[in-house]
Coordinates of C-alpha atoms in Angstrom, one line a residue:
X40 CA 0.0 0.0 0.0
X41 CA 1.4 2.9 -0.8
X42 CA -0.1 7.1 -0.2
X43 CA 1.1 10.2 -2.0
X44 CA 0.6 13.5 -0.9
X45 CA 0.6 16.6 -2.3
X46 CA -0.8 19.6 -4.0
X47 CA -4.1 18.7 -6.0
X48 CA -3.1 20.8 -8.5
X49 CA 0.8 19.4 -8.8
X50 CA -0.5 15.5 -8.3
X51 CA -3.1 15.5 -10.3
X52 CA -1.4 16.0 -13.9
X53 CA 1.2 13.3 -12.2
X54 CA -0.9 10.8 -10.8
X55 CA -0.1 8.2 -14.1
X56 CA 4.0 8.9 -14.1
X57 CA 4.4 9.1 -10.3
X58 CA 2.9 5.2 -10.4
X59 CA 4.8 4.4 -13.1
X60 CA 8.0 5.5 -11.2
X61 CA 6.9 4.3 -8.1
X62 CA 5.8 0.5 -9.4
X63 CA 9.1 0.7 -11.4
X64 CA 11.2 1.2 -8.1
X65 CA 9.8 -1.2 -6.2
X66 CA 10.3 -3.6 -8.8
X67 CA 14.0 -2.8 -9.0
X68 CA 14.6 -2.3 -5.5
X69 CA 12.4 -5.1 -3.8
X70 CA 11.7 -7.0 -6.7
X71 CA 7.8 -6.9 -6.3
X72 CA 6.3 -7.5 -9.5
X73 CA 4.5 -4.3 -11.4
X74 CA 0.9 -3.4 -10.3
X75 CA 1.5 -5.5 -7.4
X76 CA 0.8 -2.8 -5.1
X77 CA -2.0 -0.3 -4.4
X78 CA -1.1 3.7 -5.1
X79 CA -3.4 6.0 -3.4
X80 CA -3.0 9.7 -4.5
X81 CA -4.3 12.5 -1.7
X82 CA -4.2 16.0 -3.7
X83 CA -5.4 18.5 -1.2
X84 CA -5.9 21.5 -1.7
X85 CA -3.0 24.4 -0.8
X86 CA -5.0 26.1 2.1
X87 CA -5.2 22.1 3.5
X88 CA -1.7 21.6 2.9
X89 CA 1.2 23.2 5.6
X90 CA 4.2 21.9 4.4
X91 CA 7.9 23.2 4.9
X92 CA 8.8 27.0 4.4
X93 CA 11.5 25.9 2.4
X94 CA 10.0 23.8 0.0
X95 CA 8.2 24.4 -2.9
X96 CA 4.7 23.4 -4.1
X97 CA 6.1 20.2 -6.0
X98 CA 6.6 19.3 -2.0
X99 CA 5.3 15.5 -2.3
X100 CA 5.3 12.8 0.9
X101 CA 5.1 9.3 -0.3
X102 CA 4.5 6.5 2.6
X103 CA 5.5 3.1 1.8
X104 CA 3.5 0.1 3.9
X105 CA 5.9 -3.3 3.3
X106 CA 5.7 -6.1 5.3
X107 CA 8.7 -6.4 7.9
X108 CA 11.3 -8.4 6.7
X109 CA 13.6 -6.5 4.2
X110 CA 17.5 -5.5 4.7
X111 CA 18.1 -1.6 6.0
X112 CA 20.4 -1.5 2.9
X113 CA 17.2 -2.5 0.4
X114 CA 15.5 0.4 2.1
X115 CA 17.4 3.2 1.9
X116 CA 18.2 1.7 -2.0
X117 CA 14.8 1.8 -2.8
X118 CA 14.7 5.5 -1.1
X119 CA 17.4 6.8 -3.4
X120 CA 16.2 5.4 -6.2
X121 CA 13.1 7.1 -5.9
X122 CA 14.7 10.4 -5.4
X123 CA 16.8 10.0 -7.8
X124 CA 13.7 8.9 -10.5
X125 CA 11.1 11.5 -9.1
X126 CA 13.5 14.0 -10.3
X127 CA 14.8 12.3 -13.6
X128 CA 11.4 11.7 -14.8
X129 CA 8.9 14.2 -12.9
X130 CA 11.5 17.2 -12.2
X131 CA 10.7 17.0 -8.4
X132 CA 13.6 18.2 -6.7
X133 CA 15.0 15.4 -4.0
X134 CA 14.7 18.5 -1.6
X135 CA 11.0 18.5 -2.2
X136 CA 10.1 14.7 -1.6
X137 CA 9.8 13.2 1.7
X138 CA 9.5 9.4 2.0
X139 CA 8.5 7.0 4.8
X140 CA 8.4 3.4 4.7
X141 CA 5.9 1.6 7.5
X142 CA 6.5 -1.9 8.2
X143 CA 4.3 -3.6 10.2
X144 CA 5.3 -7.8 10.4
X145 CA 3.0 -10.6 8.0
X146 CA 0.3 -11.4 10.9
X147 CA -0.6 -7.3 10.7
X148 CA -1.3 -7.5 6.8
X149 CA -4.7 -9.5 5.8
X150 CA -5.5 -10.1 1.8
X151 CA -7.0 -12.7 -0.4
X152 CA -8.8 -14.2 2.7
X153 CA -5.5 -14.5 4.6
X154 CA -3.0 -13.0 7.3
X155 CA 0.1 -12.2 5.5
X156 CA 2.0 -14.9 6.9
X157 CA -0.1 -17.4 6.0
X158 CA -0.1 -16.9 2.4
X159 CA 3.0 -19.1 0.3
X160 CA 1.9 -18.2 -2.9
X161 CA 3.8 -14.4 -3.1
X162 CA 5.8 -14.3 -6.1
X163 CA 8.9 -11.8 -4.4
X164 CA 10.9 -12.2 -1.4
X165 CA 9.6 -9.7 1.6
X166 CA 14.2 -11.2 3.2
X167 CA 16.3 -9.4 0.6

């Protein structure tokens, strides 16, 4: 599950290419298949939205819920990599993306019917 925040007006026009990017990173950094996860844009609009002086109004904060289990070095990987993407592709300075990733452990996730460590179907690795 993943949440992205920001300025209706600045995610909106985005919503397709920040997916893209996002789906695209966690591919290459945790190997999770494409599509495999949920993207949840929240565009609010600017008098809803007190974010850092400093920043501008391409300020975005992704939050990333994984289940527990993956290397700090995968992590912070996968955090770069975005950064590094967001502003290849999108032009949204690192200085203006915040990122967060939640992990809660397999018994805390429930999908298809199943607690997340009962399923032995997935077709990545939650241990890299």
């Amino acid at each position: 599950m993943i949440t992205v925040f920001g300025l209706k007006s600045k995610l909106a026009p985005r919503r397709e290419m920040l997916a893209e990017v996002i789906y695209n990173c966690l591919y290459l950094g945790l190997d999770i298949p494409k599509g495999k996860h949920a993207v949840r844009f929240l565009g609010l609009e600017k008098e809803d939205f007190y974010y850092p002086f400093d920043r501008s109004d391409d300020y975005t904060v992704i939050e990333i819920n994984l289940m527990a289990g993956r290397m700090e070095g995968t992590k912070k990987r996968l955090i770069k990599m975005l950064f590094s993407e967001l502003e290849y592709k999108l032009g949204i300075r690192a200085h203006d993306v915040e990122i967060t990733i939640k992990e809660q452990p397999a018994h805390c996730w429930g999908f298809r019917g199943m607690t997340g460590d009962e399923a032995r179907d997935l077709d990545y690795d939650i241990y890299v």
